[in-house]
mmCIF file of C-alpha atoms in Angstrom:
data_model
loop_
_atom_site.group_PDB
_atom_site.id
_atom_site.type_symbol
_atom_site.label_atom_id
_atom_site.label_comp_id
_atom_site.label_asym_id
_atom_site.label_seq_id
_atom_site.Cartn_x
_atom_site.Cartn_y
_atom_site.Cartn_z
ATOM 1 C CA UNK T 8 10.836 5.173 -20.392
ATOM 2 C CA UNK T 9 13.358 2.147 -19.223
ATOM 3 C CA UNK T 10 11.193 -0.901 -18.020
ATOM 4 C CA UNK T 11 13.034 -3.146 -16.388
ATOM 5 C CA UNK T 12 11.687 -6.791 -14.593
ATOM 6 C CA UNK T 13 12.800 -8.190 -11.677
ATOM 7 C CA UNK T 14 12.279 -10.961 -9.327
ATOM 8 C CA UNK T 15 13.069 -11.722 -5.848
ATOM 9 C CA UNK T 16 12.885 -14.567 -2.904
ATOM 10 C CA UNK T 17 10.140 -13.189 -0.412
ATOM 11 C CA UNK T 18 9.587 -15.459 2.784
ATOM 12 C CA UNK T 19 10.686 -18.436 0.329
ATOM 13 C CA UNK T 20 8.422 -17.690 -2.892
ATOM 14 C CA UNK T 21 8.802 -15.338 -5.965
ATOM 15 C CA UNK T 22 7.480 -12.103 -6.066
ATOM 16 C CA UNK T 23 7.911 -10.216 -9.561
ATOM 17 C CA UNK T 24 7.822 -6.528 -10.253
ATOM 18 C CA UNK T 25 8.876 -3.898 -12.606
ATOM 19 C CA UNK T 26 10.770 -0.574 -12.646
ATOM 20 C CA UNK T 27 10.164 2.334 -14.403
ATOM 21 C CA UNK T 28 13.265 4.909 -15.089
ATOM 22 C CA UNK T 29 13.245 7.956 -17.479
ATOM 23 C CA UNK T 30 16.972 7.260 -17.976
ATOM 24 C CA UNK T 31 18.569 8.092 -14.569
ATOM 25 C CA UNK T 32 21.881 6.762 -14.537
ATOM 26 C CA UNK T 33 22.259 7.959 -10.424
ATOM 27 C CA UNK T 34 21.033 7.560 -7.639
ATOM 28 C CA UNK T 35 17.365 9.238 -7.581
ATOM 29 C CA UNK T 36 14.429 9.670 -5.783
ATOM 30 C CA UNK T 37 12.133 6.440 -5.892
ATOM 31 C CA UNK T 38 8.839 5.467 -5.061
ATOM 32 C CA UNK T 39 7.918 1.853 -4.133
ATOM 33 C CA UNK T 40 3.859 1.420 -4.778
ATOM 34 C CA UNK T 41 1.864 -1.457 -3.328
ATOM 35 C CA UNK T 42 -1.417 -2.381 -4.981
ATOM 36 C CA UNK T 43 -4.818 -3.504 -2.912
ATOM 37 C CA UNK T 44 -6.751 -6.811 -2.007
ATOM 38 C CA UNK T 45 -7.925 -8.671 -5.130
ATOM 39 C CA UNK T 46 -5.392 -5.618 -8.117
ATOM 40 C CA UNK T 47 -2.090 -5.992 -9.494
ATOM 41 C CA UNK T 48 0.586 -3.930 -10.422
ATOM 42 C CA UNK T 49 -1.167 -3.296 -13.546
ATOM 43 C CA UNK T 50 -3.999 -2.082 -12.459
ATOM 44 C CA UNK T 51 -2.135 0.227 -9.872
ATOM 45 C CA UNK T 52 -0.367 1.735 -12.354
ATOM 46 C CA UNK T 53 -1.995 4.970 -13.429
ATOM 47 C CA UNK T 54 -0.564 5.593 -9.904
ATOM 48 C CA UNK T 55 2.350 5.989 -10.972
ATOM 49 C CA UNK T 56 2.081 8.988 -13.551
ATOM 50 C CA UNK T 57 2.611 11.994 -10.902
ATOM 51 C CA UNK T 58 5.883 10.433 -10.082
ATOM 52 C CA UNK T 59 7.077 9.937 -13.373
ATOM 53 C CA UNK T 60 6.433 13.167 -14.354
ATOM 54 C CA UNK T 61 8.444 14.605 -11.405
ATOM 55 C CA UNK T 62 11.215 11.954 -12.232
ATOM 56 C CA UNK T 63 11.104 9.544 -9.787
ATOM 57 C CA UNK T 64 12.457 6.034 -10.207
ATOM 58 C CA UNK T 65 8.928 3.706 -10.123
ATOM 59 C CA UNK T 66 9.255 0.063 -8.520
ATOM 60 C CA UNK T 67 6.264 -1.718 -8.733
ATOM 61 C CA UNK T 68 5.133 -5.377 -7.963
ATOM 62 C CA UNK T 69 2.771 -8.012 -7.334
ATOM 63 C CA UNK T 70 2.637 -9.893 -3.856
ATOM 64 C CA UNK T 71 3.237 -13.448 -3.367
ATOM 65 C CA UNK T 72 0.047 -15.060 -2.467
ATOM 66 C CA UNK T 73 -2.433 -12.327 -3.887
ATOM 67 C CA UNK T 74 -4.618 -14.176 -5.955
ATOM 68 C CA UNK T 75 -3.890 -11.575 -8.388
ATOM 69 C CA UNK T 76 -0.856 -11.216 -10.361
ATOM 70 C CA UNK T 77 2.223 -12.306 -11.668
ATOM 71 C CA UNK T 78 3.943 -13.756 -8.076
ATOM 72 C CA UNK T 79 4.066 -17.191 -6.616
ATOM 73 C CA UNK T 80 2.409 -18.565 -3.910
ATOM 74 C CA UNK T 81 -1.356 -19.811 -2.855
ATOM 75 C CA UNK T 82 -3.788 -16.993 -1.780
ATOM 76 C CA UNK T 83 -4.235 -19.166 1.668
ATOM 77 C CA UNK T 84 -1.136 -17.968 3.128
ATOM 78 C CA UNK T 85 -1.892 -14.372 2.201
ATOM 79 C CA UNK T 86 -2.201 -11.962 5.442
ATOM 80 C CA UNK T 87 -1.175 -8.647 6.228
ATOM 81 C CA UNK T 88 1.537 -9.735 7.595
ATOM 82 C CA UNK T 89 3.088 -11.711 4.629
ATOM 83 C CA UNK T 90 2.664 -8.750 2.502
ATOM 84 C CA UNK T 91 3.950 -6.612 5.209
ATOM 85 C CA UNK T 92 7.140 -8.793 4.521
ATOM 86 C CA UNK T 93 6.834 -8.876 0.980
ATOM 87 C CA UNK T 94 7.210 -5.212 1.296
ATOM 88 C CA UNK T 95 9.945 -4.947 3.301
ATOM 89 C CA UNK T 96 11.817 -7.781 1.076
ATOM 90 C CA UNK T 97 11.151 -5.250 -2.001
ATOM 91 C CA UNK T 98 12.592 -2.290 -0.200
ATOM 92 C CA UNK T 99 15.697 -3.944 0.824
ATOM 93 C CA UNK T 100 16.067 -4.725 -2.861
ATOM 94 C CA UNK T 101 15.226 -1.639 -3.794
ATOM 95 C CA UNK T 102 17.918 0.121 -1.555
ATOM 96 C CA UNK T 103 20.788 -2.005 -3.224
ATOM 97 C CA UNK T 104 20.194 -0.388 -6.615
ATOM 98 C CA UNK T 105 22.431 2.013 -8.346
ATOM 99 C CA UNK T 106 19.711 4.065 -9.592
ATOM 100 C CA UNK T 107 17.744 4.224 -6.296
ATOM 101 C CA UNK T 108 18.952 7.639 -3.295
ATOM 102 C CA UNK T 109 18.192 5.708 0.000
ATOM 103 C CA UNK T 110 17.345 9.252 1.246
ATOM 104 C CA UNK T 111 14.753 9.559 -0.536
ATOM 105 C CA UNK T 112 12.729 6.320 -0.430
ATOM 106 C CA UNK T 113 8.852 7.198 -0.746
ATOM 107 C CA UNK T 114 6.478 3.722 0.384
ATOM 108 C CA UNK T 115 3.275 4.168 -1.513
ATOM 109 C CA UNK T 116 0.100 1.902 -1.101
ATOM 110 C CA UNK T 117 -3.460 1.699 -2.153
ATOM 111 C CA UNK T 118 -6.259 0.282 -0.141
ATOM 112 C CA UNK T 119 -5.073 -2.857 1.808
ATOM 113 C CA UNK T 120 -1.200 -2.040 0.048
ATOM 114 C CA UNK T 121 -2.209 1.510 2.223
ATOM 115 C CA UNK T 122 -1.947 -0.047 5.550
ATOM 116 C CA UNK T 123 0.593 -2.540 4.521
ATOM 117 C CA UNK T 124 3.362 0.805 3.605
ATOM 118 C CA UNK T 125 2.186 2.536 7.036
ATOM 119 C CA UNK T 126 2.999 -0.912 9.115
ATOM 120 C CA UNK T 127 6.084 -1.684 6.896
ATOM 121 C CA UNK T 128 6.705 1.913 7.212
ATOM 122 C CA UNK T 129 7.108 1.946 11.054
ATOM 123 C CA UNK T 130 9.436 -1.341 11.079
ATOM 124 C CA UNK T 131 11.535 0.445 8.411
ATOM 125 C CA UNK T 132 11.292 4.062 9.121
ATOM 126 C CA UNK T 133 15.009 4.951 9.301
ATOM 127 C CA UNK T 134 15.198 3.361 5.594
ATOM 128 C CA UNK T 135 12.028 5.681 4.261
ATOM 129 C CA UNK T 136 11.213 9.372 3.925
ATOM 130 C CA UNK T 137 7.693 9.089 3.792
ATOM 131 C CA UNK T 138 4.371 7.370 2.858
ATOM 132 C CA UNK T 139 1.809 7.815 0.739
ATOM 133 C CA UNK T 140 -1.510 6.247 1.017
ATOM 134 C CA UNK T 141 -4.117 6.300 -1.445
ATOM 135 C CA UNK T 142 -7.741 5.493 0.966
ATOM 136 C CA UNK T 143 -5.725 2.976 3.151
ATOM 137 C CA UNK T 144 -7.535 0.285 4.216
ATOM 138 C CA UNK T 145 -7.430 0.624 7.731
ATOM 139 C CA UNK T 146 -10.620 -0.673 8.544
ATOM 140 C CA UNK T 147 -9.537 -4.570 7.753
ATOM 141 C CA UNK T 148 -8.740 -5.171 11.168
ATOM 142 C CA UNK T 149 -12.318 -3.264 12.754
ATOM 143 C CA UNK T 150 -13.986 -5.328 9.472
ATOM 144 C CA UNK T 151 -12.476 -8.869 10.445
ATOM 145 C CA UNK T 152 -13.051 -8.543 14.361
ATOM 146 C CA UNK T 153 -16.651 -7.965 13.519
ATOM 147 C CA UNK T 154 -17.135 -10.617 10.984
ATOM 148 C CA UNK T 155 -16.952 -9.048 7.673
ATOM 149 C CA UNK T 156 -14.266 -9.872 5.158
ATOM 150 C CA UNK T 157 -14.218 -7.417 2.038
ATOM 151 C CA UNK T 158 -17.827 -8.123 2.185
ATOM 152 C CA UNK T 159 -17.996 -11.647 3.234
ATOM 153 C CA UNK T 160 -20.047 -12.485 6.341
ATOM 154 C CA UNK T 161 -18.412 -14.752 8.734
ATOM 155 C CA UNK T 162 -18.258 -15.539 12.334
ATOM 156 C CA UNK T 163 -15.112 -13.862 14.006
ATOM 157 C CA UNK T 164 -15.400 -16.587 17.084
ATOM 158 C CA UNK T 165 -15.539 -19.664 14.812
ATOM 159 C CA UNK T 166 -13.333 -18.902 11.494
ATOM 160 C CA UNK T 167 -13.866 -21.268 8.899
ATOM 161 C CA UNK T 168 -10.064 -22.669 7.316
ATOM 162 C CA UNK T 169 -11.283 -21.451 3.583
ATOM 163 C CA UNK T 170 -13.604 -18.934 2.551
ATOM 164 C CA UNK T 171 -13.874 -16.545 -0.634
ATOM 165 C CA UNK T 172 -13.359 -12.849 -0.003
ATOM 166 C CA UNK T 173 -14.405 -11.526 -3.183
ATOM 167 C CA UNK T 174 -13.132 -13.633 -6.053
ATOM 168 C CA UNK T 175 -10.079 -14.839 -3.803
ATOM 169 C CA UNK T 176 -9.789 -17.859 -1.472
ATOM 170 C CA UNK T 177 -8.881 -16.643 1.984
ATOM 171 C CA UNK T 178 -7.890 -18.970 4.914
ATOM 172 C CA UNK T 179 -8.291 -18.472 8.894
ATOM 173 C CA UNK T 180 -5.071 -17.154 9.191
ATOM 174 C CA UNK T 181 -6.207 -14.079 7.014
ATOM 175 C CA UNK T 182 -8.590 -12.966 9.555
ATOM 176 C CA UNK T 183 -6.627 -14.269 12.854
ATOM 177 C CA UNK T 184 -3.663 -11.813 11.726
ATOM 178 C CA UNK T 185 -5.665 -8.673 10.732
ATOM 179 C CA UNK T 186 -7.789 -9.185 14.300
ATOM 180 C CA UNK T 187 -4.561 -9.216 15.982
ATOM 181 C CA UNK T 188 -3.654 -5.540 14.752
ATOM 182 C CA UNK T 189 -4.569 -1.998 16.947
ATOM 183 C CA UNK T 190 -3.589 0.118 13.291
ATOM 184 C CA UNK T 191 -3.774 3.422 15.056
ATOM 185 C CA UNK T 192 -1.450 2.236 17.939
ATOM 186 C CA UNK T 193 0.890 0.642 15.543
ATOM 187 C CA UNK T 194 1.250 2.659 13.122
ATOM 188 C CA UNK T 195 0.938 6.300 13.880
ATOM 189 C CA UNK T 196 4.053 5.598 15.498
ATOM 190 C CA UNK T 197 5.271 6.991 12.111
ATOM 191 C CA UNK T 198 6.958 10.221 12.786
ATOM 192 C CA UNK T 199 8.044 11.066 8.983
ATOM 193 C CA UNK T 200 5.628 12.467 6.732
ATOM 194 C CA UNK T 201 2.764 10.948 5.755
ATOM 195 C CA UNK T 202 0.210 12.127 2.974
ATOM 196 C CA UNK T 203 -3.261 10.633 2.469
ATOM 197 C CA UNK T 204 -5.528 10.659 -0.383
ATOM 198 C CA UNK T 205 -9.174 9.605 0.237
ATOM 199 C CA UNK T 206 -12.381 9.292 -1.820
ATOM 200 C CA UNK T 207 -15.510 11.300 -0.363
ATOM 201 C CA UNK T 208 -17.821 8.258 -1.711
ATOM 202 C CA UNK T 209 -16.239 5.761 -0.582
ATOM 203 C CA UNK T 210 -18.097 3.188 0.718
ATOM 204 C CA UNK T 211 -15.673 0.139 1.254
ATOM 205 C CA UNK T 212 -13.213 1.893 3.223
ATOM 206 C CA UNK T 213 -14.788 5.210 5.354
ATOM 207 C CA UNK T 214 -13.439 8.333 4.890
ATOM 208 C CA UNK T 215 -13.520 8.836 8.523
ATOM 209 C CA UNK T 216 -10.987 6.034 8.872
ATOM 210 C CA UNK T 217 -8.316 8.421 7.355
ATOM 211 C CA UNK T 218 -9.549 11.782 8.928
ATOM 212 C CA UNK T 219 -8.745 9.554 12.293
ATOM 213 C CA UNK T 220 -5.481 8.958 11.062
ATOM 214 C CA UNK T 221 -4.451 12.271 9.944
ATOM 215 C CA UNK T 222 -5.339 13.476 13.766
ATOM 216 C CA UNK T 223 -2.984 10.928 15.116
ATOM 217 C CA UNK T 224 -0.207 11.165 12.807
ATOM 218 C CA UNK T 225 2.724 13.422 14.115
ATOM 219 C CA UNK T 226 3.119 14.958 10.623
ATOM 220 C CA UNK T 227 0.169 14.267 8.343
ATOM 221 C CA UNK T 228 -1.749 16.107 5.502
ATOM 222 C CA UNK T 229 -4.815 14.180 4.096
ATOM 223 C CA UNK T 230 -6.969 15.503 1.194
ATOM 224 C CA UNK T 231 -10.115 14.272 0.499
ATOM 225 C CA UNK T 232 -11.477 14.128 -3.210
ATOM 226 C CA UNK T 233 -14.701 13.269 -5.027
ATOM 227 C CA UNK T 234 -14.123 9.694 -5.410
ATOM 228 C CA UNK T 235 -15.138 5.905 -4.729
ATOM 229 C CA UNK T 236 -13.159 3.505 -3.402
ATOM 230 C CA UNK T 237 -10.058 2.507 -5.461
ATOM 231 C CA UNK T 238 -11.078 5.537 -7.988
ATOM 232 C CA UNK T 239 -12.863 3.478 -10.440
ATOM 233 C CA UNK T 240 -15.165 5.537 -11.794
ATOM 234 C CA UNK T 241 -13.847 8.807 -10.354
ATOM 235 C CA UNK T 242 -11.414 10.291 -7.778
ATOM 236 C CA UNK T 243 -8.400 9.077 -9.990
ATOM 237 C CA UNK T 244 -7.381 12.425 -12.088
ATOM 238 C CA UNK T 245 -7.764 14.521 -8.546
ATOM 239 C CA UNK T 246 -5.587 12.140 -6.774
ATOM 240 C CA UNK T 247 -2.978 12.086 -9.509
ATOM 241 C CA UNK T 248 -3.175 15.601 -9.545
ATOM 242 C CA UNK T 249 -3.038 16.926 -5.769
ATOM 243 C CA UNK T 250 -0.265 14.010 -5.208
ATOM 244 C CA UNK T 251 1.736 16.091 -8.135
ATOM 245 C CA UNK T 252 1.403 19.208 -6.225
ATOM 246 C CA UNK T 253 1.989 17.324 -2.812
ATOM 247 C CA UNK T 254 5.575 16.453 -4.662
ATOM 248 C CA UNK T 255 6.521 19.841 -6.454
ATOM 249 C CA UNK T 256 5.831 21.282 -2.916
ATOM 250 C CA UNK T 257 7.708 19.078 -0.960
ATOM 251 C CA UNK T 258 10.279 17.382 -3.068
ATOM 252 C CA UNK T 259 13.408 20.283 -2.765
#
């Protein structure tokens, strides 16, 4: 396995990633994944191993103001939106490698990367052939209208400028642009395929969230596993596993 770093300019700072090729020397089917609020490309990366083994070209990366990570940029200025950018940044680099079939460009995301790929994914849809989301957090915008930011308490009429989510400092423009999103009416604009992976026990982001999305999807297949959110301490094997049959199936 060829690793290979890169770096690019995204909305003026540097975001880093890495690709993974078997040895392809043409142009091949690739899969761009996106990692969650508060991860990294590292710890993303057992998402990867379904698409290796079906021999898939594997760009993966950190975003620019993550608070996580190996890219630039203060976690302040990190929104939906920025990494929505990031994303499509990434993809336009992606499609200007040899190695890389721009008919067969697969945006993958976990969590808060999930909704990221499904709103980059309907800004860029003539550029992808699908999306795959692994429990895609599309409850951020429901969570930050009501006051709750990955499972800080806040008031959504008064926003204070700085605030932890988590272990990350967030800033008021965080919540303004994730209240200022309608996911179902944005994205499920999507008419390409879409396949969604979601853990039974999750209690961060409701499974219900995705069953919602697979009704209002054009062309969607969700399948839910025994699993918590992010598949830390189980859902991950299953996931790998039904996303390898999702490919053999559907990759011809």
């Amino acid at each position: 396995m060829k690793i290979q770093s890169f770096s690019i300019i995204s909305n003026s700072k540097k975001l880093r990633g890495i690709i993974l090729n078997s040895g392809v020397k043409v142009p091949t089917k690739t899969v761009i994944i996106s990692h969650g609020y508060a991860s990294n490309m590292l710890i993303t990366s057992p998402y990867a191993k379904p698409f290796i083994d079906e021999g898939y070209v594997v760009i993966m990366y950190d975003f620019c103001c993550s608070g996580s990570g190996i890219s630039c940029g203060k976690s302040t200025d990190m929104s939906i939106f920025t990494e929505t950018e990031n994303l499509i940044d990434v993809l336009d680099y992606a499609k200007a490698l040899d190695i890389v079939d721009n008919n067969r460009i697969t945006l993958c995301g976990c969590s808060q990367g999930g909704l990221v790929s499904a709103l980059a994914g309907v800004k860029r849809e003539a550029d992808i052939q699908r999306l795959i989301l692994y429990y895609p957090a599309l409850c951020i915008p429901d969570d930050a209208r009501r006051g709750c930011v990955i499972g800080t308490k806040i008031d959504p009429e008064n926003i204070p400028d700085k605030f932890f989510g988590l272990f990350i400092l967030l800033s008021k423009k965080y919540v303004l642009d994730a209240q200022s999103i309608e996911p179902y009416e944005q994205i499920c604009k999507f008419k390409k395929p879409v396949f969604i992976v979601h853990g039974i026990e999750d209690k961060l982001v409701k499974l219900e969230y995705s069953q919602k999305a697979k009704e209002l999807y054009p062309d969607c297949k969700l399948v839910e596993v025994h699993g918590d959110h992010g598949f830390i301490l189980k859902g991950l094997n299953a996931s790998n596993k039904v996303t390898k049959e999702y490919l053999v199936m559907n990759d011809k």
